Amino acid sequence: MDILKTFTHLQSMARPSGFESPCAQAIAELAGPYCDEVKIDTLGNVICRKKGPGKRLMMAAHMDVIGLIITHIDKKGFLRFGALGGFVPYRLIGARMKLENGMGGSVWCDEKAMEEKKLEDITLGDLYLDIGAESEESAGKMVQVGDVAVYEGEPQQVGRMLLAPYCDDLIACAALLSAMSQVEKSENDLYFVFTVQEEVGLRGAATAAYAIDPDFGVCMDVTRTGDNPSEKAKMVVKLGVGPTIKIKDASLLCNPQVIAHLREAAKEGDVPYQDEVLTAGGTDSAAIQKTRGGVLSGCISIPCRYIHSQNEMVSLKDVEQSARLMALCAQRTL
């Protein structure tokens, strides 16, 4: 499976939390040839099963992305909005956005706020989306309260790096699909799950894990790096050196048994990896871990610069190795 081609396909259908259906349908179609069962559950998770006689392993990547939701149209036709997921407000200034109906617009800031506030003090309430409408009435014919918008921008390959909106977490969805295609046989009972509403509280992972009742859970997501001058947090994680095996983040202490399983799989498959300790943020593994009586959980991360921006950056080499590591994890008897 061509990971870049798959990502580009999914990224063209990027939708924020609660609106993932187009992406879910695309993933279900792509997964069909590689598993025994595919279903979309009540909340919208795509659950793909490769049957095996052994323990249940749930592997997850979230298909929702961060986005904006329209809350108000003012008299001049400018749109006010709230957030679906986490944004640093001032980083939105100048961003091009795409509404679900295909209409474009750009985010700008009230002049008074720009003059009187420090950048870090700017709030979403200071921002507006300009779609070129001349009045409230004309804007109302193009958009309505409750409509959502996502970052505009096509993926761009720069050498072996990929620059694009929504590497978080659609690049991991593409990698998980690739891992699925690489697994021909396993003694484990495998569940490849593409979850909804991660960005607003790990909701899809929680309901999917409750239904599957896995013995082990491993999610795939992006993680921060420490290899660029803009990062305040010092980390050893770098682009192009391989996927990371998470030890902890703000939401999760990974189980030592799962960490060992992933490390052994990497060594057996000659996959380079980095150890990850993330001081902030969290992943679907935190929800999986707390399901029912508890689930042994861990995480494979793809190093990513500028997370939650319009220009996230990952190494395609890291992505391919992440897919390989997840496939090895799935094939290795638990």
mmCIF file of C-alpha atoms in Angstrom:
data_model
loop_
_atom_site.group_PDB
_atom_site.id
_atom_site.type_symbol
_atom_site.label_atom_id
_atom_site.label_comp_id
_atom_site.label_asym_id
_atom_site.label_seq_id
_atom_site.Cartn_x
_atom_site.Cartn_y
_atom_site.Cartn_z
ATOM 1 C CA MET A 1 0.000 0.000 0.000
ATOM 2 C CA ASP A 2 1.339 3.434 -0.957
ATOM 3 C CA ILE A 3 1.214 5.380 2.320
ATOM 4 C CA LEU A 4 1.604 8.819 0.730
ATOM 5 C CA LYS A 5 -1.161 8.132 -1.783
ATOM 6 C CA THR A 6 -3.420 6.851 0.996
ATOM 7 C CA PHE A 7 -2.715 9.884 3.181
ATOM 8 C CA THR A 8 -3.413 12.286 0.321
ATOM 9 C CA HIS A 9 -6.749 10.564 -0.279
ATOM 10 C CA LEU A 10 -7.753 10.731 3.389
ATOM 11 C CA GLN A 11 -6.478 14.276 3.835
ATOM 12 C CA SER A 12 -8.741 15.474 1.028
ATOM 13 C CA MET A 13 -11.679 14.347 3.196
ATOM 14 C CA ALA A 14 -10.395 15.650 6.524
ATOM 15 C CA ARG A 15 -13.231 16.430 8.916
ATOM 16 C CA PRO A 16 -13.229 17.655 12.520
ATOM 17 C CA SER A 17 -14.467 15.740 15.527
ATOM 18 C CA GLY A 18 -18.073 14.644 15.141
ATOM 19 C CA PHE A 19 -18.081 15.009 11.355
ATOM 20 C CA GLU A 20 -15.782 12.133 10.349
ATOM 21 C CA SER A 21 -18.218 10.145 8.182
ATOM 22 C CA PRO A 22 -16.622 10.807 4.729
ATOM 23 C CA CYS A 23 -13.216 9.746 6.010
ATOM 24 C CA ALA A 24 -14.719 6.726 7.770
ATOM 25 C CA GLN A 25 -16.344 5.525 4.564
ATOM 26 C CA ALA A 26 -13.054 5.912 2.674
ATOM 27 C CA ILE A 27 -11.130 3.971 5.316
ATOM 28 C CA ALA A 28 -13.722 1.187 5.373
ATOM 29 C CA GLU A 29 -13.365 0.781 1.600
ATOM 30 C CA LEU A 30 -9.563 0.744 1.756
ATOM 31 C CA ALA A 31 -9.524 -1.762 4.627
ATOM 32 C CA GLY A 32 -11.988 -4.226 3.098
ATOM 33 C CA PRO A 33 -9.510 -6.372 1.117
ATOM 34 C CA TYR A 34 -7.183 -6.825 4.095
ATOM 35 C CA CYS A 35 -9.442 -8.020 6.906
ATOM 36 C CA ASP A 36 -12.243 -10.446 7.696
ATOM 37 C CA GLU A 37 -14.770 -7.936 9.011
ATOM 38 C CA VAL A 38 -15.273 -4.181 8.673
ATOM 39 C CA LYS A 39 -17.967 -2.255 10.494
ATOM 40 C CA ILE A 40 -18.722 1.324 11.426
ATOM 41 C CA ASP A 41 -20.150 1.469 14.930
ATOM 42 C CA THR A 42 -22.780 3.761 16.394
ATOM 43 C CA LEU A 43 -20.364 6.561 17.257
ATOM 44 C CA GLY A 44 -18.625 6.319 13.873
ATOM 45 C CA ASN A 45 -15.474 4.316 14.629
ATOM 46 C CA VAL A 46 -14.261 2.033 11.838
ATOM 47 C CA ILE A 47 -13.482 -1.377 13.348
ATOM 48 C CA CYS A 48 -11.557 -3.821 11.147
ATOM 49 C CA ARG A 49 -10.973 -7.351 12.403
ATOM 50 C CA LYS A 50 -8.452 -9.979 11.334
ATOM 51 C CA LYS A 51 -9.583 -13.071 13.188
ATOM 52 C CA GLY A 52 -7.140 -15.125 15.210
ATOM 53 C CA PRO A 53 -7.368 -17.722 17.986
ATOM 54 C CA GLY A 54 -5.261 -15.822 20.506
ATOM 55 C CA LYS A 55 -5.488 -12.714 22.632
ATOM 56 C CA ARG A 56 -7.298 -9.612 21.422
ATOM 57 C CA LEU A 57 -5.042 -6.767 20.289
ATOM 58 C CA MET A 58 -6.627 -3.385 19.585
ATOM 59 C CA MET A 59 -4.572 -1.030 17.400
ATOM 60 C CA ALA A 60 -5.980 2.461 16.977
ATOM 61 C CA ALA A 61 -5.426 5.728 15.131
ATOM 62 C CA HIS A 62 -7.854 8.636 15.229
ATOM 63 C CA MET A 63 -9.373 9.965 12.012
ATOM 64 C CA ASP A 64 -10.841 13.196 13.362
ATOM 65 C CA VAL A 65 -8.875 16.423 12.978
ATOM 66 C CA ILE A 66 -9.021 19.793 14.680
ATOM 67 C CA GLY A 67 -11.361 22.323 13.103
ATOM 68 C CA LEU A 68 -13.602 25.332 13.565
ATOM 69 C CA ILE A 69 -17.361 25.453 14.090
ATOM 70 C CA ILE A 70 -19.337 28.554 13.118
ATOM 71 C CA THR A 71 -21.119 30.161 16.074
ATOM 72 C CA HIS A 72 -22.301 33.524 14.716
ATOM 73 C CA ILE A 73 -22.566 35.612 11.540
ATOM 74 C CA ASP A 74 -22.183 39.348 12.152
ATOM 75 C CA LYS A 75 -23.973 42.149 10.290
ATOM 76 C CA LYS A 76 -21.077 42.626 7.870
ATOM 77 C CA GLY A 77 -20.993 38.931 6.937
ATOM 78 C CA PHE A 78 -17.938 37.902 8.920
ATOM 79 C CA LEU A 79 -18.071 34.549 10.712
ATOM 80 C CA ARG A 80 -17.250 34.008 14.353
ATOM 81 C CA PHE A 81 -16.304 30.532 15.470
ATOM 82 C CA GLY A 82 -15.403 28.135 18.227
ATOM 83 C CA ALA A 83 -12.866 25.330 18.217
ATOM 84 C CA LEU A 84 -13.225 21.593 17.788
ATOM 85 C CA GLY A 85 -9.939 20.492 19.302
ATOM 86 C CA GLY A 86 -6.920 22.419 20.467
ATOM 87 C CA PHE A 87 -5.707 25.609 18.791
ATOM 88 C CA VAL A 88 -3.225 28.295 19.752
ATOM 89 C CA PRO A 89 -5.433 31.220 18.640
ATOM 90 C CA TYR A 90 -2.782 33.592 17.289
ATOM 91 C CA ARG A 91 -1.369 30.851 15.056
ATOM 92 C CA LEU A 92 -4.682 30.841 13.197
ATOM 93 C CA ILE A 93 -4.214 34.416 11.974
ATOM 94 C CA GLY A 94 -3.851 34.342 8.194
ATOM 95 C CA ALA A 95 -4.757 30.661 7.893
ATOM 96 C CA ARG A 96 -6.802 29.593 4.897
ATOM 97 C CA MET A 97 -9.793 27.455 5.797
ATOM 98 C CA LYS A 98 -12.204 25.273 3.858
ATOM 99 C CA LEU A 99 -15.840 24.849 4.809
ATOM 100 C CA GLU A 100 -17.587 21.511 4.379
ATOM 101 C CA ASN A 101 -19.435 22.842 1.310
ATOM 102 C CA GLY A 102 -16.076 23.556 -0.349
ATOM 103 C CA MET A 103 -16.140 27.314 0.192
ATOM 104 C CA GLY A 104 -12.870 28.921 1.245
ATOM 105 C CA GLY A 105 -12.037 31.713 3.636
ATOM 106 C CA SER A 106 -9.230 33.138 5.748
ATOM 107 C CA VAL A 107 -8.892 33.834 9.459
ATOM 108 C CA TRP A 108 -8.076 37.343 10.667
ATOM 109 C CA CYS A 109 -7.964 39.223 13.938
ATOM 110 C CA ASP A 110 -9.840 42.304 15.129
ATOM 111 C CA GLU A 111 -7.515 45.298 14.755
ATOM 112 C CA LYS A 112 -8.134 46.500 18.295
ATOM 113 C CA ALA A 113 -6.995 43.162 19.728
ATOM 114 C CA MET A 114 -3.895 43.191 17.524
ATOM 115 C CA GLU A 115 -2.990 46.675 18.760
ATOM 116 C CA GLU A 116 -3.715 46.175 22.457
ATOM 117 C CA LYS A 117 -2.856 42.538 23.174
ATOM 118 C CA LYS A 118 0.251 40.423 23.155
ATOM 119 C CA LEU A 119 0.035 37.607 20.612
ATOM 120 C CA GLU A 120 -0.233 34.947 23.308
ATOM 121 C CA ASP A 121 -3.187 36.813 24.879
ATOM 122 C CA ILE A 122 -5.302 36.753 21.716
ATOM 123 C CA THR A 123 -8.372 34.523 22.058
ATOM 124 C CA LEU A 124 -10.665 32.823 19.567
ATOM 125 C CA GLY A 125 -13.168 35.565 20.347
ATOM 126 C CA ASP A 126 -10.807 38.089 18.747
ATOM 127 C CA LEU A 127 -10.742 36.179 15.458
ATOM 128 C CA TYR A 128 -13.137 35.932 12.540
ATOM 129 C CA LEU A 129 -13.414 34.017 9.273
ATOM 130 C CA ASP A 130 -13.728 36.114 6.123
ATOM 131 C CA ILE A 131 -15.513 34.306 3.258
ATOM 132 C CA GLY A 132 -15.910 37.408 1.104
ATOM 133 C CA ALA A 133 -19.559 37.965 1.986
ATOM 134 C CA GLU A 134 -20.931 41.506 1.717
ATOM 135 C CA SER A 135 -23.534 41.241 4.463
ATOM 136 C CA GLU A 136 -25.099 38.980 7.060
ATOM 137 C CA GLU A 137 -27.785 38.080 4.535
ATOM 138 C CA SER A 138 -25.356 37.100 1.784
ATOM 139 C CA ALA A 139 -23.201 35.127 4.222
ATOM 140 C CA GLY A 140 -26.301 33.311 5.461
ATOM 141 C CA LYS A 141 -26.913 32.017 1.963
ATOM 142 C CA MET A 142 -23.454 30.438 1.899
ATOM 143 C CA VAL A 143 -22.990 29.169 5.430
ATOM 144 C CA GLN A 144 -24.976 28.621 8.605
ATOM 145 C CA VAL A 145 -24.300 28.351 12.302
ATOM 146 C CA GLY A 146 -22.988 24.870 13.077
ATOM 147 C CA ASP A 147 -21.058 24.474 9.828
ATOM 148 C CA VAL A 148 -17.444 23.385 10.244
ATOM 149 C CA ALA A 149 -14.174 24.348 8.612
ATOM 150 C CA VAL A 150 -10.738 22.749 8.332
ATOM 151 C CA TYR A 151 -7.321 23.935 7.211
ATOM 152 C CA GLU A 152 -6.948 24.355 3.452
ATOM 153 C CA GLY A 153 -3.782 22.935 1.905
ATOM 154 C CA GLU A 154 -2.561 20.020 -0.178
ATOM 155 C CA PRO A 155 0.272 17.730 0.951
ATOM 156 C CA GLN A 156 3.698 18.694 -0.333
ATOM 157 C CA GLN A 157 6.680 16.344 -0.410
ATOM 158 C CA VAL A 158 10.000 18.036 0.349
ATOM 159 C CA GLY A 159 12.682 15.417 -0.188
ATOM 160 C CA ARG A 160 11.778 12.630 2.221
ATOM 161 C CA MET A 161 9.733 14.999 4.374
ATOM 162 C CA LEU A 162 5.992 15.559 4.085
ATOM 163 C CA LEU A 163 4.512 18.997 4.742
ATOM 164 C CA ALA A 164 0.730 19.086 5.157
ATOM 165 C CA PRO A 165 -2.205 19.921 7.382
ATOM 166 C CA TYR A 166 -3.526 17.011 9.412
ATOM 167 C CA CYS A 167 -0.594 14.672 9.648
ATOM 168 C CA ASP A 168 -2.209 14.513 13.093
ATOM 169 C CA ASP A 169 -3.539 11.954 12.774
ATOM 170 C CA LEU A 170 -4.356 11.012 9.201
ATOM 171 C CA ILE A 171 -0.749 10.031 8.507
ATOM 172 C CA ALA A 172 -1.108 7.475 11.309
ATOM 173 C CA CYS A 173 -4.384 6.262 9.774
ATOM 174 C CA ALA A 174 -2.526 5.711 6.497
ATOM 175 C CA ALA A 175 0.261 3.914 8.370
ATOM 176 C CA LEU A 176 -2.231 1.714 10.239
ATOM 177 C CA LEU A 177 -3.885 0.752 6.948
ATOM 178 C CA SER A 178 -0.442 -0.101 5.596
ATOM 179 C CA ALA A 179 0.293 -2.231 8.661
ATOM 180 C CA MET A 180 -2.990 -4.058 8.129
ATOM 181 C CA SER A 181 -2.003 -4.841 4.544
ATOM 182 C CA GLN A 182 1.358 -6.231 5.708
ATOM 183 C CA VAL A 183 -0.102 -8.729 8.189
ATOM 184 C CA GLU A 184 -0.877 -11.988 6.429
ATOM 185 C CA LYS A 185 -1.291 -14.239 9.451
ATOM 186 C CA SER A 186 -1.257 -13.865 13.217
ATOM 187 C CA GLU A 187 -2.096 -15.974 16.228
ATOM 188 C CA ASN A 188 -3.557 -12.849 17.803
ATOM 189 C CA ASP A 189 -7.139 -11.705 17.318
ATOM 190 C CA LEU A 190 -6.506 -8.348 15.653
ATOM 191 C CA TYR A 191 -8.659 -5.217 15.688
ATOM 192 C CA PHE A 192 -7.510 -2.243 13.625
ATOM 193 C CA VAL A 193 -9.629 0.683 14.816
ATOM 194 C CA PHE A 194 -9.932 4.147 13.302
ATOM 195 C CA THR A 195 -11.459 6.268 16.009
ATOM 196 C CA VAL A 196 -13.613 9.383 16.150
ATOM 197 C CA GLN A 197 -13.561 12.383 18.487
ATOM 198 C CA GLU A 198 -10.050 11.923 19.857
ATOM 199 C CA GLU A 199 -9.353 15.641 19.677
ATOM 200 C CA VAL A 200 -12.273 16.444 21.983
ATOM 201 C CA GLY A 201 -11.712 13.804 24.642
ATOM 202 C CA LEU A 202 -10.735 10.324 23.345
ATOM 203 C CA ARG A 203 -14.419 9.463 23.012
ATOM 204 C CA GLY A 204 -14.343 7.015 20.119
ATOM 205 C CA ALA A 205 -11.487 5.001 21.580
ATOM 206 C CA ALA A 206 -13.379 4.645 24.849
ATOM 207 C CA THR A 207 -16.527 3.192 23.273
ATOM 208 C CA ALA A 208 -14.640 0.994 20.791
ATOM 209 C CA ALA A 209 -12.424 -0.447 23.494
ATOM 210 C CA TYR A 210 -15.441 -1.177 25.678
ATOM 211 C CA ALA A 211 -17.029 -3.121 22.813
ATOM 212 C CA ILE A 212 -13.873 -5.013 21.821
ATOM 213 C CA ASP A 213 -12.665 -5.675 25.392
ATOM 214 C CA PRO A 214 -9.030 -6.079 24.277
ATOM 215 C CA ASP A 215 -6.239 -7.776 26.189
ATOM 216 C CA PHE A 216 -3.699 -5.326 24.774
ATOM 217 C CA GLY A 217 -4.027 -1.875 23.222
ATOM 218 C CA VAL A 218 -1.526 0.005 21.058
ATOM 219 C CA CYS A 219 -2.411 3.300 19.454
ATOM 220 C CA MET A 220 -0.557 5.202 16.753
ATOM 221 C CA ASP A 221 -0.387 8.983 16.864
ATOM 222 C CA VAL A 222 2.070 11.784 16.235
ATOM 223 C CA THR A 223 4.387 13.212 18.877
ATOM 224 C CA ARG A 224 6.407 16.373 19.316
ATOM 225 C CA THR A 225 10.095 16.615 18.493
ATOM 226 C CA GLY A 226 13.037 18.413 20.054
ATOM 227 C CA ASP A 227 14.981 19.024 16.863
ATOM 228 C CA ASN A 228 13.832 22.507 15.881
ATOM 229 C CA PRO A 229 14.589 25.900 17.455
ATOM 230 C CA SER A 230 10.955 26.807 18.184
ATOM 231 C CA GLU A 231 10.330 24.017 20.662
ATOM 232 C CA LYS A 232 10.401 25.026 24.327
ATOM 233 C CA ALA A 233 10.258 21.472 25.644
ATOM 234 C CA LYS A 234 13.538 19.631 25.249
ATOM 235 C CA MET A 235 13.061 16.159 23.807
ATOM 236 C CA VAL A 236 15.449 13.655 22.278
ATOM 237 C CA VAL A 237 12.927 12.774 19.548
ATOM 238 C CA LYS A 238 14.000 13.704 16.012
ATOM 239 C CA LEU A 239 12.584 13.426 12.513
ATOM 240 C CA GLY A 240 14.061 10.744 10.278
ATOM 241 C CA VAL A 241 15.446 8.535 13.053
ATOM 242 C CA GLY A 242 12.480 6.178 13.311
ATOM 243 C CA PRO A 243 9.163 5.877 15.164
ATOM 244 C CA THR A 244 9.027 6.273 18.904
ATOM 245 C CA ILE A 245 7.938 3.785 21.500
ATOM 246 C CA LYS A 246 6.139 5.802 24.141
ATOM 247 C CA ILE A 247 7.029 5.394 27.797
ATOM 248 C CA LYS A 248 4.702 8.084 29.139
ATOM 249 C CA ASP A 249 2.784 11.230 28.326
ATOM 250 C CA ALA A 250 0.516 13.472 30.364
ATOM 251 C CA SER A 251 -2.386 11.030 30.095
ATOM 252 C CA LEU A 252 -0.695 7.635 30.139
ATOM 253 C CA LEU A 253 1.957 5.514 31.797
ATOM 254 C CA CYS A 254 2.585 2.802 29.227
ATOM 255 C CA ASN A 255 2.602 -0.751 30.502
ATOM 256 C CA PRO A 256 6.139 -2.220 30.758
ATOM 257 C CA GLN A 257 4.945 -5.472 29.174
ATOM 258 C CA VAL A 258 3.674 -3.608 26.103
ATOM 259 C CA ILE A 259 6.837 -1.495 25.897
ATOM 260 C CA ALA A 260 8.921 -4.685 25.969
ATOM 261 C CA HIS A 261 6.723 -6.308 23.308
ATOM 262 C CA LEU A 262 7.195 -3.320 20.995
ATOM 263 C CA ARG A 263 10.946 -3.158 21.605
ATOM 264 C CA GLU A 264 11.365 -6.855 20.877
ATOM 265 C CA ALA A 265 9.264 -6.547 17.722
ATOM 266 C CA ALA A 266 11.450 -3.645 16.570
ATOM 267 C CA LYS A 267 14.658 -5.571 17.230
ATOM 268 C CA GLU A 268 13.399 -8.707 15.498
ATOM 269 C CA GLY A 269 12.349 -6.688 12.446
ATOM 270 C CA ASP A 270 15.439 -4.452 12.463
ATOM 271 C CA VAL A 271 13.264 -1.332 12.816
ATOM 272 C CA PRO A 272 15.062 1.657 14.373
ATOM 273 C CA TYR A 273 13.128 3.355 17.142
ATOM 274 C CA GLN A 274 13.359 6.162 19.680
ATOM 275 C CA ASP A 275 12.195 6.179 23.294
ATOM 276 C CA GLU A 276 9.578 8.842 24.005
ATOM 277 C CA VAL A 277 8.737 10.683 27.198
ATOM 278 C CA LEU A 278 6.209 13.423 26.439
ATOM 279 C CA THR A 279 5.484 15.923 29.202
ATOM 280 C CA ALA A 280 2.209 17.169 27.693
ATOM 281 C CA GLY A 281 -0.576 15.803 25.527
ATOM 282 C CA GLY A 282 -2.218 12.424 25.312
ATOM 283 C CA THR A 283 -3.501 9.739 22.969
ATOM 284 C CA ASP A 284 -6.288 7.210 22.554
ATOM 285 C CA SER A 285 -4.214 4.745 24.581
ATOM 286 C CA ALA A 286 -5.241 6.596 27.735
ATOM 287 C CA ALA A 287 -8.897 5.774 27.069
ATOM 288 C CA ILE A 288 -8.126 2.193 26.059
ATOM 289 C CA GLN A 289 -6.079 1.649 29.223
ATOM 290 C CA LYS A 290 -8.988 2.581 31.497
ATOM 291 C CA THR A 291 -11.580 0.366 29.798
ATOM 292 C CA ARG A 292 -13.518 -2.081 31.952
ATOM 293 C CA GLY A 293 -11.036 -3.629 34.418
ATOM 294 C CA GLY A 294 -8.025 -2.115 32.638
ATOM 295 C CA VAL A 295 -6.094 -2.888 29.453
ATOM 296 C CA LEU A 296 -2.336 -3.281 28.999
ATOM 297 C CA SER A 297 -1.611 -0.310 26.747
ATOM 298 C CA GLY A 298 1.154 1.427 24.824
ATOM 299 C CA CYS A 299 1.745 3.667 21.841
ATOM 300 C CA ILE A 300 3.821 3.949 18.686
ATOM 301 C CA SER A 301 4.359 7.586 17.736
ATOM 302 C CA ILE A 302 5.353 9.280 14.503
ATOM 303 C CA PRO A 303 7.644 12.279 15.159
ATOM 304 C CA CYS A 304 5.993 15.465 13.879
ATOM 305 C CA ARG A 305 6.986 19.112 13.886
ATOM 306 C CA TYR A 306 4.476 21.961 14.307
ATOM 307 C CA ILE A 307 1.570 19.802 15.539
ATOM 308 C CA HIS A 308 -1.893 21.385 15.180
ATOM 309 C CA SER A 309 -0.619 23.912 12.654
ATOM 310 C CA GLN A 310 -1.436 24.275 8.969
ATOM 311 C CA ASN A 311 2.062 23.048 8.152
ATOM 312 C CA GLU A 312 2.820 19.890 10.098
ATOM 313 C CA MET A 313 5.945 18.013 9.024
ATOM 314 C CA VAL A 314 6.825 14.313 9.218
ATOM 315 C CA SER A 315 9.474 12.055 7.722
ATOM 316 C CA LEU A 316 8.066 9.551 5.239
ATOM 317 C CA LYS A 317 10.794 7.160 6.345
ATOM 318 C CA ASP A 318 9.522 7.368 9.936
ATOM 319 C CA VAL A 319 5.962 6.797 8.729
ATOM 320 C CA GLU A 320 6.906 3.681 6.762
ATOM 321 C CA GLN A 321 8.866 2.310 9.714
ATOM 322 C CA SER A 322 5.938 3.034 12.041
ATOM 323 C CA ALA A 323 3.690 0.942 9.813
ATOM 324 C CA ARG A 324 6.272 -1.828 9.760
ATOM 325 C CA LEU A 325 6.607 -1.787 13.552
ATOM 326 C CA MET A 326 2.844 -1.989 14.046
ATOM 327 C CA ALA A 327 2.662 -4.928 11.624
ATOM 328 C CA LEU A 328 5.444 -6.711 13.528
ATOM 329 C CA CYS A 329 3.632 -6.007 16.799
ATOM 330 C CA ALA A 330 0.449 -7.517 15.366
ATOM 331 C CA GLN A 331 2.201 -10.639 14.084
ATOM 332 C CA ARG A 332 4.181 -11.307 17.251
ATOM 333 C CA THR A 333 2.274 -13.625 19.583
ATOM 334 C CA LEU A 334 1.133 -11.842 22.734
#
